Structures are given as structure tokens and as C-alpha cells.
PDB file of C-alpha atoms (C1' of nucleotides) in Angstrom:
ATOM      1  CA  MET Q   1     156.435  83.142  46.286  1.00  0.00           C
ATOM      2  CA  GLY Q   2     153.474  82.197  44.770  1.00  0.00           C
ATOM      3  CA  PRO Q   3     149.542  80.930  45.640  1.00  0.00           C
ATOM      4  CA  ASP Q   4     150.775  77.951  47.294  1.00  0.00           C
ATOM      5  CA  PHE Q   5     152.882  80.296  49.829  1.00  0.00           C
ATOM      6  CA  PHE Q   6     150.130  82.419  50.582  1.00  0.00           C
ATOM      7  CA  ALA Q   7     147.151  80.451  50.728  1.00  0.00           C
ATOM      8  CA  ARG Q   8     147.907  79.154  54.271  1.00  0.00           C
ATOM      9  CA  HIS Q   9     146.602  80.601  57.475  1.00  0.00           C
ATOM     10  CA  PRO Q  10     147.641  84.041  58.098  1.00  0.00           C
ATOM     11  CA  ALA Q  11     149.574  83.313  61.310  1.00  0.00           C
ATOM     12  CA  ALA Q  12     151.871  80.796  59.165  1.00  0.00           C
ATOM     13  CA  VAL Q  13     152.265  83.251  56.671  1.00  0.00           C
ATOM     14  CA  ALA Q  14     153.048  86.254  58.669  1.00  0.00           C
ATOM     15  CA  ARG Q  15     155.946  83.758  60.750  1.00  0.00           C
ATOM     16  CA  ASP Q  16     157.207  82.598  57.034  1.00  0.00           C
ATOM     17  CA  LEU Q  17     157.717  86.418  55.980  1.00  0.00           C
ATOM     18  CA  ILE Q  18     159.980  86.969  58.689  1.00  0.00           C
ATOM     19  CA  GLY Q  19     163.583  87.258  56.971  1.00  0.00           C
ATOM     20  CA  ALA Q  20     161.875  87.588  53.198  1.00  0.00           C
ATOM     21  CA  ARG Q  21     162.970  90.545  51.344  1.00  0.00           C
ATOM     22  CA  LEU Q  22     160.369  93.271  49.989  1.00  0.00           C
ATOM     23  CA  LEU Q  23     160.855  95.900  47.449  1.00  0.00           C
ATOM     24  CA  VAL Q  24     158.919  98.478  45.986  1.00  0.00           C
ATOM     25  CA  ALA Q  25     160.429  99.831  43.066  1.00  0.00           C
ATOM     26  CA  GLY Q  26     163.869  98.586  43.805  1.00  0.00           C
ATOM     27  CA  VAL Q  27     163.699 100.329  47.637  1.00  0.00           C
ATOM     28  CA  GLY Q  28     163.342  97.979  50.627  1.00  0.00           C
ATOM     29  CA  GLY Q  29     165.107  95.501  52.614  1.00  0.00           C
ATOM     30  CA  THR Q  30     164.590  92.518  54.766  1.00  0.00           C
ATOM     31  CA  ILE Q  31     160.964  92.030  56.581  1.00  0.00           C
ATOM     32  CA  VAL Q  32     161.563  92.052  60.205  1.00  0.00           C
ATOM     33  CA  GLU Q  33     158.262  92.437  61.698  1.00  0.00           C
ATOM     34  CA  THR Q  34     154.446  90.961  60.920  1.00  0.00           C
ATOM     35  CA  GLU Q  35     150.979  90.547  62.386  1.00  0.00           C
ATOM     36  CA  ALA Q  36     148.303  88.317  61.369  1.00  0.00           C
ATOM     37  CA  TYR Q  37     144.514  89.216  60.844  1.00  0.00           C
ATOM     38  CA  ASP Q  38     141.580  86.749  59.473  1.00  0.00           C
ATOM     39  CA  ASP Q  39     137.826  87.048  59.449  1.00  0.00           C
ATOM     40  CA  GLU Q  40     137.240  85.749  62.483  1.00  0.00           C
ATOM     41  CA  ASP Q  41     138.997  88.237  64.070  1.00  0.00           C
ATOM     42  CA  PRO Q  42     137.128  91.255  65.606  1.00  0.00           C
ATOM     43  CA  ALA Q  43     140.391  93.402  65.195  1.00  0.00           C
ATOM     44  CA  SER Q  44     140.643  92.525  61.626  1.00  0.00           C
ATOM     45  CA  HIS Q  45     139.086  94.922  58.977  1.00  0.00           C
ATOM     46  CA  SER Q  46     137.418  92.081  57.537  1.00  0.00           C
ATOM     47  CA  PHE Q  47     135.351  91.102  60.518  1.00  0.00           C
ATOM     48  CA  SER Q  48     132.309  92.497  59.349  1.00  0.00           C
ATOM     49  CA  GLY Q  49     132.570  91.271  55.865  1.00  0.00           C
ATOM     50  CA  PRO Q  50     133.754  93.053  52.348  1.00  0.00           C
ATOM     51  CA  THR Q  51     133.355  96.989  51.831  1.00  0.00           C
ATOM     52  CA  ALA Q  52     134.871  99.307  49.876  1.00  0.00           C
ATOM     53  CA  ARG Q  53     137.828  99.830  51.780  1.00  0.00           C
ATOM     54  CA  ASN Q  54     138.596  96.235  52.387  1.00  0.00           C
ATOM     55  CA  ALA Q  55     137.721  94.614  48.994  1.00  0.00           C
ATOM     56  CA  ALA Q  56     140.844  93.616  48.421  1.00  0.00           C
ATOM     57  CA  MET Q  57     141.052  91.397  51.394  1.00  0.00           C
ATOM     58  CA  PHE Q  58     138.387  89.386  49.839  1.00  0.00           C
ATOM     59  CA  GLY Q  59     140.220  89.065  46.521  1.00  0.00           C
ATOM     60  CA  PRO Q  60     142.939  86.522  45.422  1.00  0.00           C
ATOM     61  CA  VAL Q  61     146.150  85.860  47.559  1.00  0.00           C
ATOM     62  CA  GLY Q  62     149.158  87.316  46.789  1.00  0.00           C
ATOM     63  CA  HIS Q  63     147.824  90.671  46.329  1.00  0.00           C
ATOM     64  CA  ALA Q  64     148.432  93.956  48.490  1.00  0.00           C
ATOM     65  CA  TYR Q  65     146.212  95.659  50.616  1.00  0.00           C
ATOM     66  CA  VAL Q  66     146.690  98.905  51.057  1.00  0.00           C
ATOM     67  CA  TYR Q  67     144.567 101.291  53.553  1.00  0.00           C
ATOM     68  CA  ARG Q  68     145.017 104.780  55.204  1.00  0.00           C
ATOM     69  CA  SER Q  69     145.377 104.579  58.962  1.00  0.00           C
ATOM     70  CA  TYR Q  70     144.352 107.319  61.392  1.00  0.00           C
ATOM     71  CA  GLY Q  71     143.786 109.567  58.030  1.00  0.00           C
ATOM     72  CA  VAL Q  72     147.552 109.952  58.050  1.00  0.00           C
ATOM     73  CA  HIS Q  73     149.222 107.328  57.309  1.00  0.00           C
ATOM     74  CA  TRP Q  74     149.341 104.141  54.657  1.00  0.00           C
ATOM     75  CA  CYS Q  75     149.843 100.548  55.596  1.00  0.00           C
ATOM     76  CA  LEU Q  76     150.749  97.762  53.644  1.00  0.00           C
ATOM     77  CA  ASN Q  77     149.383  94.148  54.038  1.00  0.00           C
ATOM     78  CA  LEU Q  78     149.504  90.931  51.981  1.00  0.00           C
ATOM     79  CA  VAL Q  79     146.296  89.248  51.284  1.00  0.00           C
ATOM     80  CA  CYS Q  80     146.798  85.542  52.261  1.00  0.00           C
ATOM     81  CA  GLY Q  81     144.674  82.718  53.607  1.00  0.00           C
ATOM     82  CA  GLU Q  82     142.693  79.405  53.162  1.00  0.00           C
ATOM     83  CA  THR Q  83     139.762  81.335  52.923  1.00  0.00           C
ATOM     84  CA  PRO Q  84     138.590  84.886  52.021  1.00  0.00           C
ATOM     85  CA  GLY Q  85     139.502  87.644  54.262  1.00  0.00           C
ATOM     86  CA  SER Q  86     142.821  87.281  55.616  1.00  0.00           C
ATOM     87  CA  ALA Q  87     146.143  89.207  55.662  1.00  0.00           C
ATOM     88  CA  VAL Q  88     149.539  90.019  57.123  1.00  0.00           C
ATOM     89  CA  LEU Q  89     150.333  93.747  58.007  1.00  0.00           C
ATOM     90  CA  ILE Q  90     153.856  94.148  57.147  1.00  0.00           C
ATOM     91  CA  ARG Q  91     155.037  96.277  60.617  1.00  0.00           C
ATOM     92  CA  ALA Q  92     158.854  97.036  59.741  1.00  0.00           C
ATOM     93  CA  ILE Q  93     161.801  96.039  57.335  1.00  0.00           C
ATOM     94  CA  ALA Q  94     165.077  96.582  57.540  1.00  0.00           C
ATOM     95  CA  PRO Q  95     166.207  99.505  55.422  1.00  0.00           C
ATOM     96  CA  GLU Q  96     169.047  97.880  52.757  1.00  0.00           C
ATOM     97  CA  HIS Q  97     168.372  98.925  49.458  1.00  0.00           C
ATOM     98  CA  GLY Q  98     167.523 102.655  48.199  1.00  0.00           C
ATOM     99  CA  ILE Q  99     168.506 104.285  51.363  1.00  0.00           C
ATOM    100  CA  GLU Q 100     169.120 107.665  50.030  1.00  0.00           C
ATOM    101  CA  ARG Q 101     165.404 107.580  48.690  1.00  0.00           C
ATOM    102  CA  MET Q 102     164.241 106.681  51.851  1.00  0.00           C
ATOM    103  CA  ARG Q 103     165.993 109.256  53.626  1.00  0.00           C
ATOM    104  CA  ALA Q 104     164.744 111.707  51.181  1.00  0.00           C
ATOM    105  CA  ARG Q 105     161.017 110.549  51.621  1.00  0.00           C
ATOM    106  CA  ARG Q 106     161.146 110.306  55.084  1.00  0.00           C
ATOM    107  CA  GLY Q 107     162.571 113.863  55.731  1.00  0.00           C
ATOM    108  CA  GLY Q 108     165.784 113.384  57.732  1.00  0.00           C
ATOM    109  CA  VAL Q 109     165.113 111.067  60.238  1.00  0.00           C
ATOM    110  CA  ALA Q 110     167.312 108.803  62.217  1.00  0.00           C
ATOM    111  CA  ASP Q 111     167.965 105.749  59.766  1.00  0.00           C
ATOM    112  CA  ARG Q 112     166.648 103.582  62.671  1.00  0.00           C
ATOM    113  CA  LEU Q 113     163.485 105.163  62.140  1.00  0.00           C
ATOM    114  CA  LEU Q 114     163.135 104.734  58.434  1.00  0.00           C
ATOM    115  CA  THR Q 115     161.221 101.810  58.003  1.00  0.00           C
ATOM    116  CA  SER Q 116     160.444 100.589  61.806  1.00  0.00           C
ATOM    117  CA  GLY Q 117     156.626 100.880  61.662  1.00  0.00           C
ATOM    118  CA  PRO Q 118     153.769 100.303  59.389  1.00  0.00           C
ATOM    119  CA  GLY Q 119     153.389 104.043  58.480  1.00  0.00           C
ATOM    120  CA  ARG Q 120     156.929 104.714  58.477  1.00  0.00           C
ATOM    121  CA  LEU Q 121     157.578 102.013  56.020  1.00  0.00           C
ATOM    122  CA  CYS Q 122     154.988 102.839  53.486  1.00  0.00           C
ATOM    123  CA  GLN Q 123     156.462 106.595  53.479  1.00  0.00           C
ATOM    124  CA  ALA Q 124     160.098 105.247  52.708  1.00  0.00           C
ATOM    125  CA  LEU Q 125     158.780 102.661  50.126  1.00  0.00           C
ATOM    126  CA  ALA Q 126     156.106 105.255  48.724  1.00  0.00           C
ATOM    127  CA  VAL Q 127     153.522 102.821  48.972  1.00  0.00           C
ATOM    128  CA  THR Q 128     149.862 104.552  48.627  1.00  0.00           C
ATOM    129  CA  ARG Q 129     146.391 103.628  47.623  1.00  0.00           C
ATOM    130  CA  GLU Q 130     147.607 103.220  44.289  1.00  0.00           C
ATOM    131  CA  HIS Q 131     149.328  99.843  45.041  1.00  0.00           C
ATOM    132  CA  ASP Q 132     145.702  98.511  46.728  1.00  0.00           C
ATOM    133  CA  GLY Q 133     144.860  95.306  45.285  1.00  0.00           C
ATOM    134  CA  LEU Q 134     148.127  95.102  43.024  1.00  0.00           C
ATOM    135  CA  ARG Q 135     149.521  91.305  42.357  1.00  0.00           C
ATOM    136  CA  LEU Q 136     152.820  91.005  44.696  1.00  0.00           C
ATOM    137  CA  ASP Q 137     154.601  89.207  41.770  1.00  0.00           C
ATOM    138  CA  ARG Q 138     154.905  91.782  39.360  1.00  0.00           C
ATOM    139  CA  PRO Q 139     156.700  95.197  39.136  1.00  0.00           C
ATOM    140  CA  PRO Q 140     156.845  97.319  41.006  1.00  0.00           C
ATOM    141  CA  PHE Q 141     156.817  95.143  43.942  1.00  0.00           C
ATOM    142  CA  GLU Q 142     159.309  92.302  44.211  1.00  0.00           C
ATOM    143  CA  LEU Q 143     159.188  89.758  46.662  1.00  0.00           C
ATOM    144  CA  ALA Q 144     161.793  86.861  47.775  1.00  0.00           C
ATOM    145  CA  GLN Q 145     161.447  83.914  50.230  1.00  0.00           C
ATOM    146  CA  ARG Q 146     164.231  83.625  52.795  1.00  0.00           C
ATOM    147  CA  GLU Q 147     166.878  80.895  52.741  1.00  0.00           C
ATOM    148  CA  ALA Q 148     166.554  79.578  56.037  1.00  0.00           C
ATOM    149  CA  GLU Q 149     164.464  80.395  59.037  1.00  0.00           C
ATOM    150  CA  PRO Q 150     165.919  82.995  61.335  1.00  0.00           C
ATOM    151  CA  PRO Q 151     165.346  83.176  65.225  1.00  0.00           C
ATOM    152  CA  ILE Q 152     162.014  84.322  65.699  1.00  0.00           C
ATOM    153  CA  VAL Q 153     159.848  85.950  68.699  1.00  0.00           C
ATOM    154  CA  VAL Q 154     156.247  86.043  68.984  1.00  0.00           C
ATOM    155  CA  GLY Q 155     153.944  88.441  70.879  1.00  0.00           C
ATOM    156  CA  SER Q 156     150.657  90.279  71.272  1.00  0.00           C
ATOM    157  CA  ARG Q 157     149.826  92.626  68.184  1.00  0.00           C
ATOM    158  CA  ILE Q 158     150.006  96.526  68.808  1.00  0.00           C
ATOM    159  CA  GLY Q 159     147.316  99.348  68.703  1.00  0.00           C
ATOM    160  CA  LEU Q 160     144.511  97.022  68.994  1.00  0.00           C
ATOM    161  CA  THR Q 161     141.393  97.336  71.255  1.00  0.00           C
ATOM    162  CA  LYS Q 162     140.084  94.103  70.410  1.00  0.00           C
ATOM    163  CA  GLY Q 163     141.779  90.772  69.846  1.00  0.00           C
ATOM    164  CA  VAL Q 164     144.734  91.939  71.874  1.00  0.00           C
ATOM    165  CA  GLU Q 165     145.260  88.563  73.223  1.00  0.00           C
ATOM    166  CA  THR Q 166     145.883  86.730  70.108  1.00  0.00           C
ATOM    167  CA  PRO Q 167     149.732  86.089  69.667  1.00  0.00           C
ATOM    168  CA  TRP Q 168     149.826  86.810  66.146  1.00  0.00           C
ATOM    169  CA  ARG Q 169     152.752  89.327  65.925  1.00  0.00           C
ATOM    170  CA  PHE Q 170     155.792  88.113  64.734  1.00  0.00           C
ATOM    171  CA  GLY Q 171     159.548  89.674  64.822  1.00  0.00           C
ATOM    172  CA  LEU Q 172     162.981  88.843  63.833  1.00  0.00           C
ATOM    173  CA  LYS Q 173     164.702  88.346  67.313  1.00  0.00           C
ATOM    174  CA  GLY Q 174     167.475  91.315  68.087  1.00  0.00           C
ATOM    175  CA  SER Q 175     166.698  93.407  64.755  1.00  0.00           C
ATOM    176  CA  PRO Q 176     167.274  97.150  65.803  1.00  0.00           C
ATOM    177  CA  PHE Q 177     164.408  97.952  63.396  1.00  0.00           C
ATOM    178  CA  LEU Q 178     161.268  96.571  65.127  1.00  0.00           C
ATOM    179  CA  SER Q 179     158.598  99.119  65.692  1.00  0.00           C
ATOM    180  CA  ARG Q 180     158.424  98.096  69.091  1.00  0.00           C
ATOM    181  CA  PRO Q 181     160.485  95.638  71.386  1.00  0.00           C
ATOM    182  CA  PHE Q 182     158.911  92.344  72.207  1.00  0.00           C
ATOM    183  CA  PRO Q 183     158.287  91.676  75.910  1.00  0.00           C
ATOM    184  CA  ARG Q 184     160.587  89.087  76.970  1.00  0.00           C
ATOM    185  CA  ALA Q 185     159.716  86.072  79.416  1.00  0.00           C
ATOM    186  CA  ALA Q 186     161.466  86.487  82.775  1.00  0.00           C
ATOM    187  CA  GLY Q 187     164.384  83.939  83.228  1.00  0.00           C
TER     188      GLY Q 187
ATOM    189  C1'  DA M   1     162.703 106.087  80.069  1.00  0.00           C
ATOM    190  C1'  DG M   2     157.367 107.019  80.123  1.00  0.00           C
ATOM    191  C1'  DA M   3     152.882 109.940  79.332  1.00  0.00           C
ATOM    192  C1'  DC M   4     150.414 112.501  76.695  1.00  0.00           C
ATOM    193  C1'  DT M   5     148.324 115.131  72.721  1.00  0.00           C
ATOM    194  C1'  DG M   6     147.290 116.583  67.949  1.00  0.00           C
ATOM    195  C1'  DA M   7     147.073 115.957  62.934  1.00  0.00           C
ATOM    196  C1'  DT M   8     143.721 113.532  59.862  1.00  0.00           C
ATOM    197  C1'  DA M   9     140.509 110.487  56.284  1.00  0.00           C
ATOM    198  C1'  DT M  10     137.618 107.058  55.813  1.00  0.00           C
ATOM    199  C1'  DT M  11     134.510 103.781  58.103  1.00  0.00           C
ATOM    200  C1'  DC M  12     130.510 102.249  60.071  1.00  0.00           C
ATOM    201  C1'  DT M  13     126.567 103.595  63.503  1.00  0.00           C
TER     202       DT M  13
ATOM    203  C1'  DG S   1     129.194 111.057  66.033  1.00  0.00           C
ATOM    204  C1'  DA S   2     132.757 107.909  67.326  1.00  0.00           C
ATOM    205  C1'  DA S   3     136.371 104.885  66.437  1.00  0.00           C
ATOM    206  C1'  DT S   4     140.531 103.924  64.123  1.00  0.00           C
ATOM    207  C1'  DA S   5     146.107  97.773  62.575  1.00  0.00           C
ATOM    208  C1'  DT S   6     150.050 105.667  63.884  1.00  0.00           C
ATOM    209  C1'  DC S   7     153.552 108.979  64.098  1.00  0.00           C
ATOM    210  C1'  DA S   8     155.870 113.158  65.817  1.00  0.00           C
ATOM    211  C1'  DG S   9     156.186 116.296  68.852  1.00  0.00           C
ATOM    212  C1'  DT S  10     156.520 117.847  73.557  1.00  0.00           C
ATOM    213  C1'  DC S  11     156.672 117.542  78.320  1.00  0.00           C
ATOM    214  C1'  DT S  12     158.039 115.094  83.064  1.00  0.00           C
ATOM    215  C1'  DA S  13     161.373 112.290  85.202  1.00  0.00           C
TER     216       DA S  13
END
DNA sequence: AGACTGATATTCT
DNA sequence: GAATATCAGTCTA
């Protein structure tokens, strides 16, 4: 997964990251939920141009963008796009490697809640501001593309007040580790 | 199930 | 000052 993978529209990258494996210092698992953001998107941190916080989003693709959310949690994004200012938010993974370390870091919550949310997974993988701007193809990161496309569900992004209608949230169908269910069409 | 609320840092107006 | 790409706890059903 080099620059060729990331130098595409963030929605395409977000979809293709479902089923990929993400590890940080050996702890992690399969990505099961992502969201795409780009610079023409009022919900994106990059919408109003570069700032100190979002500098990584305007740097080279294939690097991490980590920011603090609500003053309490960290959120991990993968910088991508054909032009500067796009990224994919990693919202949930399936906990598969280093589960004991995740349990210790997460303070004994149920296993289903170890990594099922952007703040939760950063706590479980110990992702902080120190990872902001780091390359994803070097330690401590380890990112491996999936082998075949799994069943994918699509929906609206979570927790936004702008850009709510843009269907740029992607999930692994049927995964028990989604941060929230995907509403299913009647029928 | 769902609704509400507090905690908390950084950014931008 | 106000807003924010969240989470855990607590309450009402």
C-alpha cells in the first residue's frame, strides 16, 4: 500500500480500506469501518485551508493525521487524495492482535467495545499526537491490503452537523465491531 | 432500546 | 465565547 493506493479520491480509499489489516506496534486487526473527508467538504478539518492542527492533511499521502476530539480522545486518519486536503478516518477495527494489551489500555471494558469507535481504537492501539504525520509504511505502523473485496455497507457519516447527507461512511457488512449499526433499507 | 449529560483541549470567530 | 469527525455513565422504558 504505497502512494498509488492513497493517491485516489478519499471515498475510494475509504472503501478499499475495509478488510485491510492495521497494526500499531503489533497491536490491531482488520479495519471494519471508515469515513472519507476532502477539502471541498464542509465537515472536513481541511475545508478552511491549512492550519497548525491539520498540517498533516496537506502533506504527502500515506501518512497519518492524528487530532484530539472533544478534548478527550484521539482520532486516527490516513492522508490520501489526488489533491491535498483529504483523509480517511479509521472508525473501527476488529481486535485480533495484542488483545491483552488492548484490554489493559482500555480499562477492562467488554471486548466488543475495545476498538469499536475512533476514540476507542486509538486508546486500544495507543495512538496519540506523537503519531501525527508519521509514514504508514514504516514502524510502528503496519498496513496490509486485503486479498479480496468483502461485502461492504455504505451510509452517512457520524457526529457531523455539516455534510451529513454525503454517503462516505463504509463498513464491513455484519461485523460485530462497528461503532454503530448501518441503517438498512426496508425490504 | 433510547435520551441525556459531563468531561475536556484545541481551534476558530 | 462557541463549536467540536467522542465516550462512558446514568436515567427512563
